[in-house]
Tab-separated table of C-alpha atoms in Angstrom:
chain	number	residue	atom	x	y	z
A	1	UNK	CA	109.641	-36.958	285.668
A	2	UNK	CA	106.733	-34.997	287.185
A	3	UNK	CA	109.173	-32.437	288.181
A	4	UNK	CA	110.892	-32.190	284.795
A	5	UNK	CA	107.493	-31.619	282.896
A	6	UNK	CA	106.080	-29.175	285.813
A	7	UNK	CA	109.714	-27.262	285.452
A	8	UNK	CA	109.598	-26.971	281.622
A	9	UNK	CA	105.313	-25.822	281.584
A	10	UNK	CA	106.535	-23.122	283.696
A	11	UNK	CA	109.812	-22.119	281.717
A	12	UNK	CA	107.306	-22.099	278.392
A	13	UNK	CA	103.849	-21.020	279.635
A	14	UNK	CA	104.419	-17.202	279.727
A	15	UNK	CA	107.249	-17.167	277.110
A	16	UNK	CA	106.411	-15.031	273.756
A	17	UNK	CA	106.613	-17.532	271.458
A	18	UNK	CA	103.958	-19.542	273.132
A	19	UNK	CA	101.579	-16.455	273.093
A	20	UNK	CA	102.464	-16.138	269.203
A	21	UNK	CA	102.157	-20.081	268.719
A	22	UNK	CA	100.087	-21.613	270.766
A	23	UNK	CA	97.949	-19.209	273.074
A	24	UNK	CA	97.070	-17.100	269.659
A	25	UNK	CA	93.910	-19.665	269.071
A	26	UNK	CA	91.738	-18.918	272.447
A	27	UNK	CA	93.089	-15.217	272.513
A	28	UNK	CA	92.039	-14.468	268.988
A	29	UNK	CA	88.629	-16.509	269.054
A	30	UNK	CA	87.659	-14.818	272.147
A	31	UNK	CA	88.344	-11.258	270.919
A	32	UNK	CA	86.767	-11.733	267.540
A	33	UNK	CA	83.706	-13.777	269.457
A	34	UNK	CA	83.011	-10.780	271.733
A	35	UNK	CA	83.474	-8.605	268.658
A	36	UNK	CA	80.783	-10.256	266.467
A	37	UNK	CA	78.640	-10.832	269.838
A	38	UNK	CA	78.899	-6.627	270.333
A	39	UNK	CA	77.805	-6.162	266.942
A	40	UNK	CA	75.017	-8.470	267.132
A	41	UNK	CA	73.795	-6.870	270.133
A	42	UNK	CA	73.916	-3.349	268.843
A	43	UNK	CA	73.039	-3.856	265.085
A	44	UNK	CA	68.959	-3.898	263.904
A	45	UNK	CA	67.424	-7.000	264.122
A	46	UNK	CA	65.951	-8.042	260.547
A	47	UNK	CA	64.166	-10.930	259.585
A	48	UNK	CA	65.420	-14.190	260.627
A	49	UNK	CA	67.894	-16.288	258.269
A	50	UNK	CA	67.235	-19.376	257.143
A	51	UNK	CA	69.471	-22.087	259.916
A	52	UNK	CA	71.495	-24.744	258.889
A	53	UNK	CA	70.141	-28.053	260.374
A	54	UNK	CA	71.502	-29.480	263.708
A	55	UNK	CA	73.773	-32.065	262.377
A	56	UNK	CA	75.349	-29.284	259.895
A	57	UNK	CA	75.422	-26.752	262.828
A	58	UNK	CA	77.032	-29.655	265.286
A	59	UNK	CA	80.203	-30.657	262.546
A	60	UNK	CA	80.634	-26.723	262.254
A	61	UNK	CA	80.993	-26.456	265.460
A	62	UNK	CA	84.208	-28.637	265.838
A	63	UNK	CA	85.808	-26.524	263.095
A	64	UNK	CA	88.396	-25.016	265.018
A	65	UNK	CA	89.816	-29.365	265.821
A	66	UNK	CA	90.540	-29.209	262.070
A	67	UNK	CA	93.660	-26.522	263.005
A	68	UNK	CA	96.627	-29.314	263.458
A	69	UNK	CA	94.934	-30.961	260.305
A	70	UNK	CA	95.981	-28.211	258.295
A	71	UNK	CA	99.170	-27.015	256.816
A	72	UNK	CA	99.475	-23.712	258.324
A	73	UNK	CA	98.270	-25.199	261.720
A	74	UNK	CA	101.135	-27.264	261.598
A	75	UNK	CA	103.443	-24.769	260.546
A	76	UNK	CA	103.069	-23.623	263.880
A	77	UNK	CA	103.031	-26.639	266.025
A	78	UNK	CA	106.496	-27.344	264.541
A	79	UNK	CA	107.571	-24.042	265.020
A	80	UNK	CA	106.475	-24.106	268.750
A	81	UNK	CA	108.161	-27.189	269.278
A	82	UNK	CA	111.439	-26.486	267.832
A	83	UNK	CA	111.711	-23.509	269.732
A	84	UNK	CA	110.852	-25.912	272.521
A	85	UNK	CA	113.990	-28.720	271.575
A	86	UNK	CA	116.232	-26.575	269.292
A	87	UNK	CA	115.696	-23.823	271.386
A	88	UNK	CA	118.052	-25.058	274.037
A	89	UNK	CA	120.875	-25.274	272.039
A	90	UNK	CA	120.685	-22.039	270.744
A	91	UNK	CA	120.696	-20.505	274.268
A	92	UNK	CA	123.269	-23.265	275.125
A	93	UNK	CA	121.413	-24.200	278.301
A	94	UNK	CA	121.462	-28.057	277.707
A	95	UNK	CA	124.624	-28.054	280.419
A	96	UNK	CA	123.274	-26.443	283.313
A	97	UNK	CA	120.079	-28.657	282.951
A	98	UNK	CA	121.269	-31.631	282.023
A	99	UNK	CA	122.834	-32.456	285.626
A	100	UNK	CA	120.108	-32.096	287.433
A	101	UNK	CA	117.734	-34.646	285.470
A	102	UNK	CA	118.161	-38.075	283.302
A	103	UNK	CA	118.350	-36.960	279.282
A	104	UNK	CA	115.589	-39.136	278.561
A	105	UNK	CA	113.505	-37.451	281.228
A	106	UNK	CA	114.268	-33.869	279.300
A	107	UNK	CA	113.189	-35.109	275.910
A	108	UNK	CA	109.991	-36.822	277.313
A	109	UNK	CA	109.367	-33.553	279.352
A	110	UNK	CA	109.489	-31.411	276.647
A	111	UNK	CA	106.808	-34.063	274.608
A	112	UNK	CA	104.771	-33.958	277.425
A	113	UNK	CA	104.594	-29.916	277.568
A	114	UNK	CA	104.463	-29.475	273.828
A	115	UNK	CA	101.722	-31.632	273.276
A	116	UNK	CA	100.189	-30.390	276.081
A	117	UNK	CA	100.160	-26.873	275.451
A	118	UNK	CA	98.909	-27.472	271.952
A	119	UNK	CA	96.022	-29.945	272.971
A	120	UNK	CA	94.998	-27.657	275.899
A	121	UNK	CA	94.774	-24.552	273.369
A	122	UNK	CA	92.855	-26.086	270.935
A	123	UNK	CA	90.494	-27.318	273.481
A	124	UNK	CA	90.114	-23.759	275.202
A	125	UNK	CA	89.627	-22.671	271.715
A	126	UNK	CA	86.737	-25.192	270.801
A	127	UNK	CA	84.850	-24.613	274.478
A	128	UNK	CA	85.056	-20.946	273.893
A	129	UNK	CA	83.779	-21.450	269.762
A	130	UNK	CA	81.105	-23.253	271.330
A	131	UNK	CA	80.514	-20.551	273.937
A	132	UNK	CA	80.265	-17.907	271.262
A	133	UNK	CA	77.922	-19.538	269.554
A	134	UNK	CA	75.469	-20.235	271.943
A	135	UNK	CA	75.364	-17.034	273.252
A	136	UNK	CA	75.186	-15.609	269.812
A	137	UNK	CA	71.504	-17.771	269.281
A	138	UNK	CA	70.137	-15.267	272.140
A	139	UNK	CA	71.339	-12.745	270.034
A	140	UNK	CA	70.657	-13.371	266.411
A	141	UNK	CA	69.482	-16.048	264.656
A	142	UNK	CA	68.236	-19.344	266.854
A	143	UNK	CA	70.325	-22.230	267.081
A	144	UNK	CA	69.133	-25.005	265.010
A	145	UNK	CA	66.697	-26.956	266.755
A	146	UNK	CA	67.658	-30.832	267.280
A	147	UNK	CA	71.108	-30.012	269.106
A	148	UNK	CA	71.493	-32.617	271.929
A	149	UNK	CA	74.494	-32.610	274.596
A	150	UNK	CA	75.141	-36.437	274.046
A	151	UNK	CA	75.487	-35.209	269.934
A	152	UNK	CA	77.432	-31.975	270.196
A	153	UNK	CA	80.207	-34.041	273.087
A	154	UNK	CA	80.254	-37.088	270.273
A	155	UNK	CA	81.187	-34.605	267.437
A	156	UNK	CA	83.625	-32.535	269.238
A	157	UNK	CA	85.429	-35.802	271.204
A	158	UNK	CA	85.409	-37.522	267.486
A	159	UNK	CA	87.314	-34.140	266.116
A	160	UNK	CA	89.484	-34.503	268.987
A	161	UNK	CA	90.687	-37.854	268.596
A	162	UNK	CA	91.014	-37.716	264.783
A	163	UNK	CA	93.677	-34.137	265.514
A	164	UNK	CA	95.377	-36.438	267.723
A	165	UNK	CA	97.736	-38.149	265.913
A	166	UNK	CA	98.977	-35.050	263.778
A	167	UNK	CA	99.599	-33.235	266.477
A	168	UNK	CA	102.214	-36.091	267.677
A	169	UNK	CA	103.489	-36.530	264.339
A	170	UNK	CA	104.516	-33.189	263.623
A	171	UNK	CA	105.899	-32.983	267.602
A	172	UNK	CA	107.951	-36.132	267.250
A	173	UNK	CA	108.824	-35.084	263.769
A	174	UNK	CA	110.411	-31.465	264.588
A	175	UNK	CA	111.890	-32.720	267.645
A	176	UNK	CA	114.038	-34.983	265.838
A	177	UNK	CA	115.023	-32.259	263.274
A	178	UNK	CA	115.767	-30.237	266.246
A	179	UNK	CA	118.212	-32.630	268.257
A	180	UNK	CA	119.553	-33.649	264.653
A	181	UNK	CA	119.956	-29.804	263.459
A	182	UNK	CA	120.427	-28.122	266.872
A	183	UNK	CA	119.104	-25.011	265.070
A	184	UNK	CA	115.371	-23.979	265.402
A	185	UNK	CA	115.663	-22.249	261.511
A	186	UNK	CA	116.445	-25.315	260.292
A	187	UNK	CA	113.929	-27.224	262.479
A	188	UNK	CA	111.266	-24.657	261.080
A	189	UNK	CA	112.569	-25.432	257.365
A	190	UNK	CA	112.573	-29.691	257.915
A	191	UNK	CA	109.553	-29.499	259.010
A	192	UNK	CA	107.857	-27.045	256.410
A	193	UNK	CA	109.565	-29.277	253.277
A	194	UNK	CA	107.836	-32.686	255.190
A	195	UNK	CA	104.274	-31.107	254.967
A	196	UNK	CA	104.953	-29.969	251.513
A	197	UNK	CA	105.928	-33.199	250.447
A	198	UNK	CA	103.098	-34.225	251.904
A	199	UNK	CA	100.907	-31.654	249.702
A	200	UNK	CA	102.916	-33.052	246.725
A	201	UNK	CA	102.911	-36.864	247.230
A	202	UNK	CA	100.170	-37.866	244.934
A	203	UNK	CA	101.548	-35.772	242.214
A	204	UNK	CA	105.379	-36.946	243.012
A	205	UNK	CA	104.301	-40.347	243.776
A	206	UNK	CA	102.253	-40.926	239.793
A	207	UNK	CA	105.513	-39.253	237.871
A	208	UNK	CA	107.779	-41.426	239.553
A	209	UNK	CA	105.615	-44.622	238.774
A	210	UNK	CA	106.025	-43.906	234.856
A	211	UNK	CA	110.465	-44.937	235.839
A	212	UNK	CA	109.760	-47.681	238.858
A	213	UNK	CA	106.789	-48.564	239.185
A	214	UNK	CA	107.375	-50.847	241.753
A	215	UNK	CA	109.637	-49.393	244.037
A	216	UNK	CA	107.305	-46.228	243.703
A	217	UNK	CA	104.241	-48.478	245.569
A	218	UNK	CA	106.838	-49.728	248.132
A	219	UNK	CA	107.773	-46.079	248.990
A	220	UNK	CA	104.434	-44.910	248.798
A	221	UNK	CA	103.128	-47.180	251.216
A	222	UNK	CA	106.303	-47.720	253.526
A	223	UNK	CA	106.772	-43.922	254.120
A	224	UNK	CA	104.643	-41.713	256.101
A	225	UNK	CA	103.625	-39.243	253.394
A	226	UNK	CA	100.817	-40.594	251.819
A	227	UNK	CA	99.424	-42.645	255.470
A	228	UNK	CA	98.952	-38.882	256.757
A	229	UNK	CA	97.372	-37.487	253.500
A	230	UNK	CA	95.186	-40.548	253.501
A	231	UNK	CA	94.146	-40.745	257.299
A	232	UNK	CA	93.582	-36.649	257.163
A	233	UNK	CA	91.038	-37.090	253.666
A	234	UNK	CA	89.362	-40.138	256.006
A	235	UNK	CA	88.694	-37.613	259.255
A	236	UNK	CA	86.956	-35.821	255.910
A	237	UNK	CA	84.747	-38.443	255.080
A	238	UNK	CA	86.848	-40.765	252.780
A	239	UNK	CA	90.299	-41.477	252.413
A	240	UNK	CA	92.887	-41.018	249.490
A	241	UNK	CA	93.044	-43.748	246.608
A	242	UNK	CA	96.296	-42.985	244.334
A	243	UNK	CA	96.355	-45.150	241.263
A	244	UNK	CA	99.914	-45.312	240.256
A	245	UNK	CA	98.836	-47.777	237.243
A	246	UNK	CA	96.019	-49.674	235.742
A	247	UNK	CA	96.851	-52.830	238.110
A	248	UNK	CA	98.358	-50.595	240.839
A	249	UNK	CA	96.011	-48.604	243.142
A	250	UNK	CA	97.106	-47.739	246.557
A	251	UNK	CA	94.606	-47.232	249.095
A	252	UNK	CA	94.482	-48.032	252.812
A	253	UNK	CA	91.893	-47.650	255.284
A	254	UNK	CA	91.860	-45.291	258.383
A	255	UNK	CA	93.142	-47.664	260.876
A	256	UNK	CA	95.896	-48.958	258.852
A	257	UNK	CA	97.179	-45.596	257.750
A	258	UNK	CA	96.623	-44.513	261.637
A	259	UNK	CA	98.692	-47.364	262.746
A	260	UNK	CA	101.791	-46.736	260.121
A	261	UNK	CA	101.999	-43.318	261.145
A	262	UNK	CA	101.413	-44.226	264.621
A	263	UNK	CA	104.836	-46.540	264.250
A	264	UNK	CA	106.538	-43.300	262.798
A	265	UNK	CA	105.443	-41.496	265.648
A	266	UNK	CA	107.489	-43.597	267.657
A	267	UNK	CA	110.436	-43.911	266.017
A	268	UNK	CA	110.598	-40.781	265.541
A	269	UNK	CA	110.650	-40.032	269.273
A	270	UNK	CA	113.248	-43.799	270.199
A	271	UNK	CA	115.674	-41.952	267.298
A	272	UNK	CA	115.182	-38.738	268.773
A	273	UNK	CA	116.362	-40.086	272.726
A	274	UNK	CA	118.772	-42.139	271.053
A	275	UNK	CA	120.717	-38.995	269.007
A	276	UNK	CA	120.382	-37.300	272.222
A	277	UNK	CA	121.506	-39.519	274.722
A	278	UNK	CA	124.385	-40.187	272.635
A	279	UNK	CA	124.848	-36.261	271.994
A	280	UNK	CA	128.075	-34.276	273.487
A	281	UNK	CA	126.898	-30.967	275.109
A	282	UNK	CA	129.526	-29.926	277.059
């Protein structure tokens, strides 16, 4: 298994669509970091600007873990990964790796490197935020003062753990379009439509309660679309209550949304092995 995922990091690590997908975050932040630091440095020194306060300056700090919370940061962790599963079919290279290794062992290899690549990324983009912005308090304004270590590593591991779960959604999600599709367009279009219909379930979800009411609240809380709309407005501050009627009002807390999705998640990825396993790629 170790060999599989170690085989597959070093197939993907230099390849362009990884630099265009994935490496893009710490690239770009550290050019336009040194950019704003060089201007800093060079520009006049005025009066200093009134600071946000420490725990204002500590959440903005963990911006860049909000990325695979948002649609266009998922955009591209779909796209990465069904260049990653899809992608083999297109080059029709499934056969002359499939001998060497157990199918299951390909499909969890490919998890393994996808969500990898992603999580390391984003946290080589946060440390190198953070970087940036300590720097820049010798430079311009001061940082706020209050900031603790134990404060700032609570924030950022809390942003961490909360992009977590959409990152394996969307993985799990696009990988089973992929082995379903064997085509990385239509990956890429599967997995665009299930984030819109994400965008669009609350408005979707209240027109189709004026025909079935009922059947609308069973949908609405049996399908993943609202639990990851709800559990991304909770890593805001408070989740998302949909009243479908006077007497009907769906809401669910963090944890229960976290666990629904968490059982998508995993079917997701048993009827993903299963397609494959069962797939003819001869």
């Amino acid at each position: 298994m170790l060999d599989a995922v170690r085989a597959e990091a070093l197939k993907l690590h230099r390849h362009r669509a990884t630099w265009l997908m994935v490496w893009i975050y710490p690239v770009g932040v550290a050019l336009i970091t040194l950019g704003v630091l060089i201007y800093t440095a060079l520009s006049a020194s005025g009066p200093p600007e009134a600071g946000s306060s420490a725990a204002r300056w500590i959440a903005d700090s963990a911006i860049f873990w909000s990325i695979p919370k948002s649609a266009p940061g998922r955009f591209l962790i779909a796209g990465f990964a069904a260049l990653v599963f899809a992608g083999e079919y297109g080059w029709n290279t499934w056969k002359l790796i499939i001998p060497a290794r157990s199918r299951w062992q390909l499909i969890a290899a490919k998890w393994v490197v996808v969500f990898g690549f992603v999580l390391l990324s984003l946290l080589a983009t946060d440390l190198i935020g953070l970087l940036g912005e300590w720097l820049g308090g010798f430079l311009g304004s001061p940082l706020p003062e209050g900031i603790t270590f134990a404060a700032l590593a609570d924030a950022h591991l809390r942003a961490m753990a909360n992009a977590l779960l959409p990152i394996a959604y969307t993985v799990a999600f696009a990988g089973l379009f992929a082995v379903l599709t064997q085509s990385i367009l239509a990956t890429v279009i599967l997995s665009i439509a299930l984030v819109v219909i994400e965008q669009l379930m609350p408005l979707l979800a209240v027109f189709a309660a004026q025909y079935a009411l009922s059947l609308t609240a069973l949908l609405v809380e049996v399908l993943p679309f609202y639990h990851i709309a709800n559990f991304l407005s909770w890593t805001t501050g408070r989740g998302l209550t949909l009243p479908l009627a006077p007497d009907t009002i769906i809401s669910f807390s963090m944890g229960s949304s976290a666990a629904i999705l968490a059982g998508w998640t995993v079917a997701a990825g048993a009827a993903t092995q299963l397609r494959f396993l069962r797939q003819d790629l001869n």
